[in-house]
Structure formats: structure tokens, C-alpha cells
Coordinates of C-alpha atoms in Angstrom, one line a residue:
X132 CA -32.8 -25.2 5.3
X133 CA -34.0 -22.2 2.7
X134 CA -32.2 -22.2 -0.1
X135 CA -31.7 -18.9 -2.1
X136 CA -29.7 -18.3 -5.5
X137 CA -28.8 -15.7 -8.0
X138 CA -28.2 -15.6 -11.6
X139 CA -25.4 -14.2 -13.0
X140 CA -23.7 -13.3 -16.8
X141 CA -20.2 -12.6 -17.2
X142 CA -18.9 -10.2 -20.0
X143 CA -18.4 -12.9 -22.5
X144 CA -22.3 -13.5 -21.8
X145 CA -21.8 -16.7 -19.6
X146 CA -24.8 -17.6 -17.2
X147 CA -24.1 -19.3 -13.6
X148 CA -25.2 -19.1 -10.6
X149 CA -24.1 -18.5 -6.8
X150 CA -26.0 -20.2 -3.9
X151 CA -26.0 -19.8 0.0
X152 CA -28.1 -21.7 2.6
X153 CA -30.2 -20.3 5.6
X154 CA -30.1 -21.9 9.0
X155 CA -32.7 -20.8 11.3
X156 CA -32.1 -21.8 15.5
X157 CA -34.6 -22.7 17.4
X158 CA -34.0 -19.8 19.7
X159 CA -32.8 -16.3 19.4
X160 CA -29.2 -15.4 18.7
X161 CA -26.3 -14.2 16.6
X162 CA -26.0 -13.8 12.8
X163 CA -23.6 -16.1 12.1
X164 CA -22.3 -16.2 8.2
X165 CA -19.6 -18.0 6.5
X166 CA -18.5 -17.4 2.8
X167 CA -15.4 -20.1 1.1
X168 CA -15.0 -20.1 -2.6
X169 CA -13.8 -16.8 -3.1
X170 CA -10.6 -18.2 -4.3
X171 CA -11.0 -21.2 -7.1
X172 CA -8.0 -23.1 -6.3
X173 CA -9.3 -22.8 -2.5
X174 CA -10.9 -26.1 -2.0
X175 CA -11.2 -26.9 1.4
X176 CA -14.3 -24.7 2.4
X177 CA -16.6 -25.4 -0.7
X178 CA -15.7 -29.2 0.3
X179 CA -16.3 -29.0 4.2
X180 CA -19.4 -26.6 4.2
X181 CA -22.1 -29.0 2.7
X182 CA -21.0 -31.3 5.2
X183 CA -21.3 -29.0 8.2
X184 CA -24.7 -27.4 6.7
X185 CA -26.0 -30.9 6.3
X186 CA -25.2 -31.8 10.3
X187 CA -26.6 -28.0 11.4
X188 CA -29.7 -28.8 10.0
X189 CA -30.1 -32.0 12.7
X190 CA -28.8 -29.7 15.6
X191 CA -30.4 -28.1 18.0
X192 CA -28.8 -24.1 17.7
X193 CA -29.7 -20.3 18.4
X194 CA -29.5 -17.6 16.2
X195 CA -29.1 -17.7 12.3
X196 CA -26.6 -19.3 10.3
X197 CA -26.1 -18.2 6.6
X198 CA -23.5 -20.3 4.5
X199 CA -22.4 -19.5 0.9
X200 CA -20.2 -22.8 0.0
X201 CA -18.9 -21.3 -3.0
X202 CA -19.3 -17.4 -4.0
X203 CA -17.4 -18.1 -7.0
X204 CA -17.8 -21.0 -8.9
X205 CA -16.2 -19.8 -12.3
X206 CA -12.8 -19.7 -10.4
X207 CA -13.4 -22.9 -8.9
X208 CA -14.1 -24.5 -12.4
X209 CA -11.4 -23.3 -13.3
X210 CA -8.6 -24.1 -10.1
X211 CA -7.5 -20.8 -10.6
X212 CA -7.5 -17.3 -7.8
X213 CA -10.0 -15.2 -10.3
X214 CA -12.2 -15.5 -12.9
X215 CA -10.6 -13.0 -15.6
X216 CA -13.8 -12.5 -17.3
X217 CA -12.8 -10.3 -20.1
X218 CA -9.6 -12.3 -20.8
X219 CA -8.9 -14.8 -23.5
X220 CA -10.0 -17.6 -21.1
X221 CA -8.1 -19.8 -23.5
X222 CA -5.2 -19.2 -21.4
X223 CA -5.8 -21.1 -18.5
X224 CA -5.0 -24.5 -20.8
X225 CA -1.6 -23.1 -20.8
X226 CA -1.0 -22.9 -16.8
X227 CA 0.1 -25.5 -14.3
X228 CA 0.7 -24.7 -10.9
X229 CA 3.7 -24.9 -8.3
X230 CA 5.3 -24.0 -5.1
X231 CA 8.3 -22.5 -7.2
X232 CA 6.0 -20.4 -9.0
X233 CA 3.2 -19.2 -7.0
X234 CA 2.5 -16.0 -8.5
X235 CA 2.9 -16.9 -11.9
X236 CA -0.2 -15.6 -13.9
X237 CA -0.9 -16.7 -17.2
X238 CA -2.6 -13.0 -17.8
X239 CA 0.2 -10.9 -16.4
X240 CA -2.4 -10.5 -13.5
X241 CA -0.7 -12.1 -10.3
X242 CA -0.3 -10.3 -7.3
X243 CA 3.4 -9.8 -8.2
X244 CA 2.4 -7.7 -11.6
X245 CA -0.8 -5.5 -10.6
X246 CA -3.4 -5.1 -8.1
X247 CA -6.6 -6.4 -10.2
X248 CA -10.2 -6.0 -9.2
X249 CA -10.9 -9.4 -10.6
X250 CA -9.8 -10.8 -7.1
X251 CA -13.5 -10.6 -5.6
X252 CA -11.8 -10.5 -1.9
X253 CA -10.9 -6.8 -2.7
X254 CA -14.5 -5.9 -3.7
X255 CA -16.2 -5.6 -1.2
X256 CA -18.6 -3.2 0.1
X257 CA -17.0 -1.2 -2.6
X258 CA -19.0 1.3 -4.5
X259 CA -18.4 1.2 -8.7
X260 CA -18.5 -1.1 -11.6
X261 CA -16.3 -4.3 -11.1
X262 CA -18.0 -6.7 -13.1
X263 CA -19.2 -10.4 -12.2
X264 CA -17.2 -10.3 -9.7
X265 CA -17.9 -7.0 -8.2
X266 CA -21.7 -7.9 -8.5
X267 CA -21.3 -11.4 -6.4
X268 CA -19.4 -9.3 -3.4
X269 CA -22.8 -6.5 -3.6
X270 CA -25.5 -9.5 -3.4
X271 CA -24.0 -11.4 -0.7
X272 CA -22.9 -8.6 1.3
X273 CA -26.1 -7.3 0.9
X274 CA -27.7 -10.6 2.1
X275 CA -25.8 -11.7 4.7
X276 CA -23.0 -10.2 5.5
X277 CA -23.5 -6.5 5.9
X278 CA -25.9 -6.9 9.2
X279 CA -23.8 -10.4 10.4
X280 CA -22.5 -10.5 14.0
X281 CA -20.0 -13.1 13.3
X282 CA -18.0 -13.5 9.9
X283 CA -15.9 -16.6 8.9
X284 CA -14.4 -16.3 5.6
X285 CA -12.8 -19.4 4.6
X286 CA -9.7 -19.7 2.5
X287 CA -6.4 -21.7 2.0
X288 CA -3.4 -21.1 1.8
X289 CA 0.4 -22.9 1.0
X290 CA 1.7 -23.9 4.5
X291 CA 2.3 -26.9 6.8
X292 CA -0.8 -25.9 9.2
X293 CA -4.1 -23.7 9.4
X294 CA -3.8 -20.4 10.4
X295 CA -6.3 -17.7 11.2
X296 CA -5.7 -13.7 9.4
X297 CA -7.6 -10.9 12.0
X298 CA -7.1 -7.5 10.8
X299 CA -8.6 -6.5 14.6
X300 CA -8.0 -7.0 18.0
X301 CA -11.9 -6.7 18.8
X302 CA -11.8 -10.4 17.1
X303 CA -9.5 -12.0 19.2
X304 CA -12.4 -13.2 21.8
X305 CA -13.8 -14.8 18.1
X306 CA -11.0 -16.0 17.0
X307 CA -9.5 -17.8 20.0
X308 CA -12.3 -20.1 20.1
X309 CA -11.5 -21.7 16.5
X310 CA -8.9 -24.0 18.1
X311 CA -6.6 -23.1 15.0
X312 CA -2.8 -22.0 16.7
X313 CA -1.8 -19.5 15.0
X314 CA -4.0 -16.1 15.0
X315 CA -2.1 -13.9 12.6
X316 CA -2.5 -10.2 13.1
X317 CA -2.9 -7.9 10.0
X318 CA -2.3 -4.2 8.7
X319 CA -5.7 -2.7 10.9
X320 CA -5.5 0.2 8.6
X321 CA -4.1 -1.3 5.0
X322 CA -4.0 0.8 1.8
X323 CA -7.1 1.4 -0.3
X324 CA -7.1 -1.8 -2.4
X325 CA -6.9 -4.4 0.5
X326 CA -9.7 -2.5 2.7
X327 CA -12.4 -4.6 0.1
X328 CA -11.2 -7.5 1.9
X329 CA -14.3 -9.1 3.1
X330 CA -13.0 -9.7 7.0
X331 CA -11.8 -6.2 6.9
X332 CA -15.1 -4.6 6.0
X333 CA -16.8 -7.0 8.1
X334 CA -15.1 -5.5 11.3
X335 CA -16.1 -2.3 11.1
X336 CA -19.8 -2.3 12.2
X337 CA -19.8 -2.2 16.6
X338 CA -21.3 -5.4 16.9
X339 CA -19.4 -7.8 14.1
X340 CA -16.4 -9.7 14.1
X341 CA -14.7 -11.2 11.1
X342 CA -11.8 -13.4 10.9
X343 CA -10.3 -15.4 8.1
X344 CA -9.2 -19.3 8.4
X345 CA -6.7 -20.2 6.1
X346 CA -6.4 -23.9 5.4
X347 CA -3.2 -25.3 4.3
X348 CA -3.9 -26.8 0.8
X349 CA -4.1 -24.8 -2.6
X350 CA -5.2 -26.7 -5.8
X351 CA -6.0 -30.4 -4.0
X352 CA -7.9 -31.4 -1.7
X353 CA -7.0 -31.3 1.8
X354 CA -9.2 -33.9 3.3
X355 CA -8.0 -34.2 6.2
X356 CA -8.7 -30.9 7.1
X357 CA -12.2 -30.9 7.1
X358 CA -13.2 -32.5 10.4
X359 CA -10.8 -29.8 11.9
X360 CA -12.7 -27.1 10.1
X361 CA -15.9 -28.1 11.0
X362 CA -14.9 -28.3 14.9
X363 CA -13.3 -24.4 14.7
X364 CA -16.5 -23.6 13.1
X365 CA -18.6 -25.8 15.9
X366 CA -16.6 -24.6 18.3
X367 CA -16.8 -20.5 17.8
X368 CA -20.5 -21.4 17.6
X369 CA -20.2 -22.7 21.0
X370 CA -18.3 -19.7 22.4
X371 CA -21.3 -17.7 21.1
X372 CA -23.7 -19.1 22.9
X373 CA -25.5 -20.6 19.6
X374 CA -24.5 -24.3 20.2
X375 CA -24.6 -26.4 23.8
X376 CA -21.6 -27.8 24.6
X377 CA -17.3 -26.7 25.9
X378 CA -15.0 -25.2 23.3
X379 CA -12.7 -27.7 22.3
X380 CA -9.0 -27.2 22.3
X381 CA -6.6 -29.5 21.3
X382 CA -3.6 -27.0 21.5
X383 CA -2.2 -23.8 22.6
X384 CA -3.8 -20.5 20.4
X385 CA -1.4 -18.1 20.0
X386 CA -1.5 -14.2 18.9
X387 CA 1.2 -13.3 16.4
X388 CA 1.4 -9.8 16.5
X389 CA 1.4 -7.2 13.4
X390 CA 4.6 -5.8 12.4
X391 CA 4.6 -3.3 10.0
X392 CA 8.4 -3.6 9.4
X393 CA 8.6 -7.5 9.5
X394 CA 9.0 -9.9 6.2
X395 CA 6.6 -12.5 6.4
X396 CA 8.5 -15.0 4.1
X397 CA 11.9 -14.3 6.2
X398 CA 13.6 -18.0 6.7
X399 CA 13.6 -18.1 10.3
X400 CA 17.5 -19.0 11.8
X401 CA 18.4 -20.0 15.4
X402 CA 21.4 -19.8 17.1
X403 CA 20.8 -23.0 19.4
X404 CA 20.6 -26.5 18.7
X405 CA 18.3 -28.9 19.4
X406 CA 15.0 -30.2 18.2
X407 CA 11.3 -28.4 17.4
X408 CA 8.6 -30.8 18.4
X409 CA 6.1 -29.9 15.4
X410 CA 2.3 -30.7 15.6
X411 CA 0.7 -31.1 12.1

């Protein structure tokens, strides 16, 4: 496994660095890369990935396999979305997190107040200056995700199960393969901000597919998760041809379809009774 990293300094002149691992198969194949840690309360992907690097490097496989665990380790130091880096970091001691407040920012920052180019999942492939985090997005997607075939960007979310995001239908023969039930269809042609999204920039060349898994577990860590990440990832590696072995499925995928008009935080209502057999 070749191991490659870059230095980095923020604008308050601290020094870190971001890391991602090389996999080469033993035959010919897809480019396969997968980038967590975007988000530092996100915890799930920089957990699982060592893990599944460290039982890649035993396997037999085809093709490539790039993996950066983390791409932004300031944020994940901190348990928080961004790094603010020109902020008064001193902020952070004053923030606690829960459901009932979700997009509370301590910097008047949350999703709910601006749209801020410190979220490094709306940088890239974006021409300008956008600081640390606008220089991370440029080296990795320069490294190993601009000529990828397959993209899995790994993230979590606040939910009762996984889910998959896919801003494309061209992903769906990708995405189906992850085993995760719910394939959530998003705005294919969103305004300017959200087209840095890395899965959304990472559909756009013929031959590459990117989806997005979203675990279900912000600011802890969701455990029991990872052996289910691992098989989604084992298993689209499979449907590609770059692992031996049958896809594993241990329920139904489903495609929930875009709808421009619909509120996703609507409280669903029925007017039967009954019970809902629920699979966590």
C-alpha cells in the first residue's frame, strides 16, 4: 500500500496534513476512489476505511483503489461540519450539539444563515481562492478523483438507516450494488454553490460514476455500521468486476425519485391502520 501525504497551513498559520492510500490489483481495472472526512462530526468513514484498506491489501483485486480516510482532519478535531479557519476558533468551546438544534452555528455560519465556502463538499473542482479548504478539494481531486471511474464519497447523516444521495441516473447500476435501501435521487442540475459537491462533479466525465453513502450517525460513533459499510463498498467492488465473488443483498434497494416540489422533512401521515415492519 503507497502511502502519499500533503502538508498544509491554515490562515492562522497552523500546519497539518491530509493522507490517502494507493491500492494497486493484481490485474487491470477500474479506478476506484473513496474520500470520508469531509465533514468533522462525520465519523463513520474515517473509522471504517483503515479497516477495509487494511483487509484490501490481503485480497486478491483488479484495478486501482485510492482511499483518503480523512480529507479533513481540522474538522474532525474539532467534531464540527467545517474548519472556519479565519474565525475566532475559540468558539467551538462554546457549542454542544443536538437533534433540536441541528443547524445551530456557533459562527452565524450554518446552512440555515449563509452558504459558506468553508464547507469543503462545495469546493470542488472549483476554480478561485477558498483557502485550506479549497486547497485540500484541488490536491485530491487532482490525485485521484478527477480521472476515477467509480466515486464513493462517504458521509453521515441524522436518520434511523443509511441512505445513498445520486445526483444521476447513470449511477444507479453503481449504486444498486451497495446493498444500502434507500437510493435518494437529487437536483441533477442544482444551483451554483451545490454543483462543488464532490459526487456531483464526479459524474460528469462519460466514464465516472459518483454516489454518496450517508451513514446514520453524526457526532458518535456508529459502530455498528462499519461492517455494513465495508460490505456496500466490497460489494460495488464486486459488481465491477474488481473483486471475485456475488453481490450481497440483504434487502430490497429502492429508487426514491427527485421531486423538485417535495419537502424532504414533511412528517409522513397515513390514512390506514396497521403496523410498519421496520428493518434497522
Amino acid at each position: 500500500m503507497k502511502i502519499t501525504r500533503k502538508s498544509f497551513t491554515t490562515a492562522q498559520g497552523r500546519n497539518f496534513q491530509v493522507t490517502y492510500w494507493t491500492l494497486t490489483g493484481a490485474r487491470p481495472g477500474p479506478v476506484l476512489t473513496i474520500i470520508a472526512g469531509q465533514h468533522g462530526m462525520e465519523h463513520s468513514g474515517p473509522c471504517l476505511l483503515p479497516e477495509f484498506a487494511a483487509e484490501l491489501a490481503d485480497r486478491d483485486f483488479a484495478g486501482t483503489v485510492h482511499i483518503c480516510p480523512c480529507a479533513n482532519p481540522l474538522a474532525l478535531e474539532m467534531d464540527y461540519e467545517f474548519y472556519p479557519e479565519r474565525e475566532d476558533l475559540s468558539k467551538i468551546k462554546d457549542y454542544y450539539y443536538s437533534r433540536f438544534r441541528h443547524n445551530f452555528c456557533p459562527w452565524g455560519l450554518g446552512r440555515s444563515d449563509t452558504k459558506t465556502m468553508y464547507n469543503m463538499n462545495r469546493l470542488w473542482n472549483r476554480p478561485g481562492d477558498f483557502g485550506v479548504a479549497g486547497q485540500i478539494t484541488a490536491w485530491l481531486w487532482q490525485e485521484i478523483a478527477s480521472e476515477a471511474n467509480i466515486i464513493l464519497d462517504l458521509h453521515c447523516h441524522q436518520a434511523r438507516k443509511p441512505l445513498i444521495f445520486n445526483s444521476h441516473a447513470k449511477n444507479l447500476p453503481i449504486a444498486r450494488y451497495a446493498g444500502i435501501e434507500a437510493v435518494v435521487m437529487t437536483n441533477p442540475d442544482p444551483e451554483d454553490w451545490s454543483k462543488g459537491n464532490l459526487t456531483w462533479q464526479g459524474s460528469r466525465r462519460q466514464n465516472s460514476y459518483a454516489i454518496c453513502f450517508e451513514f446514520s450517525v453524526q457526532h458518535a460513533l456508529g459502530e455498528f455500521e462499519y461492517e455494513f459499510g465495508k460490505q456496500a463498498i466490497r460489494n460495488i467492488m464486486v459488481g465491477a468486476n474488481m473483486l471475485p465473488g456475488e453481490v450481497i443483498l440483504s434487502r430490497p434497494v429502492w429508487v426514491i425519485p427527485y421531486d423538485p416540489e417535495g419537502d424532504r422533512n414533511a412528517v409522513l401521515q397515513s390514512n390506514h391502520t396497521g403496523h410498519i415492519r421496520y428493518f434497522k
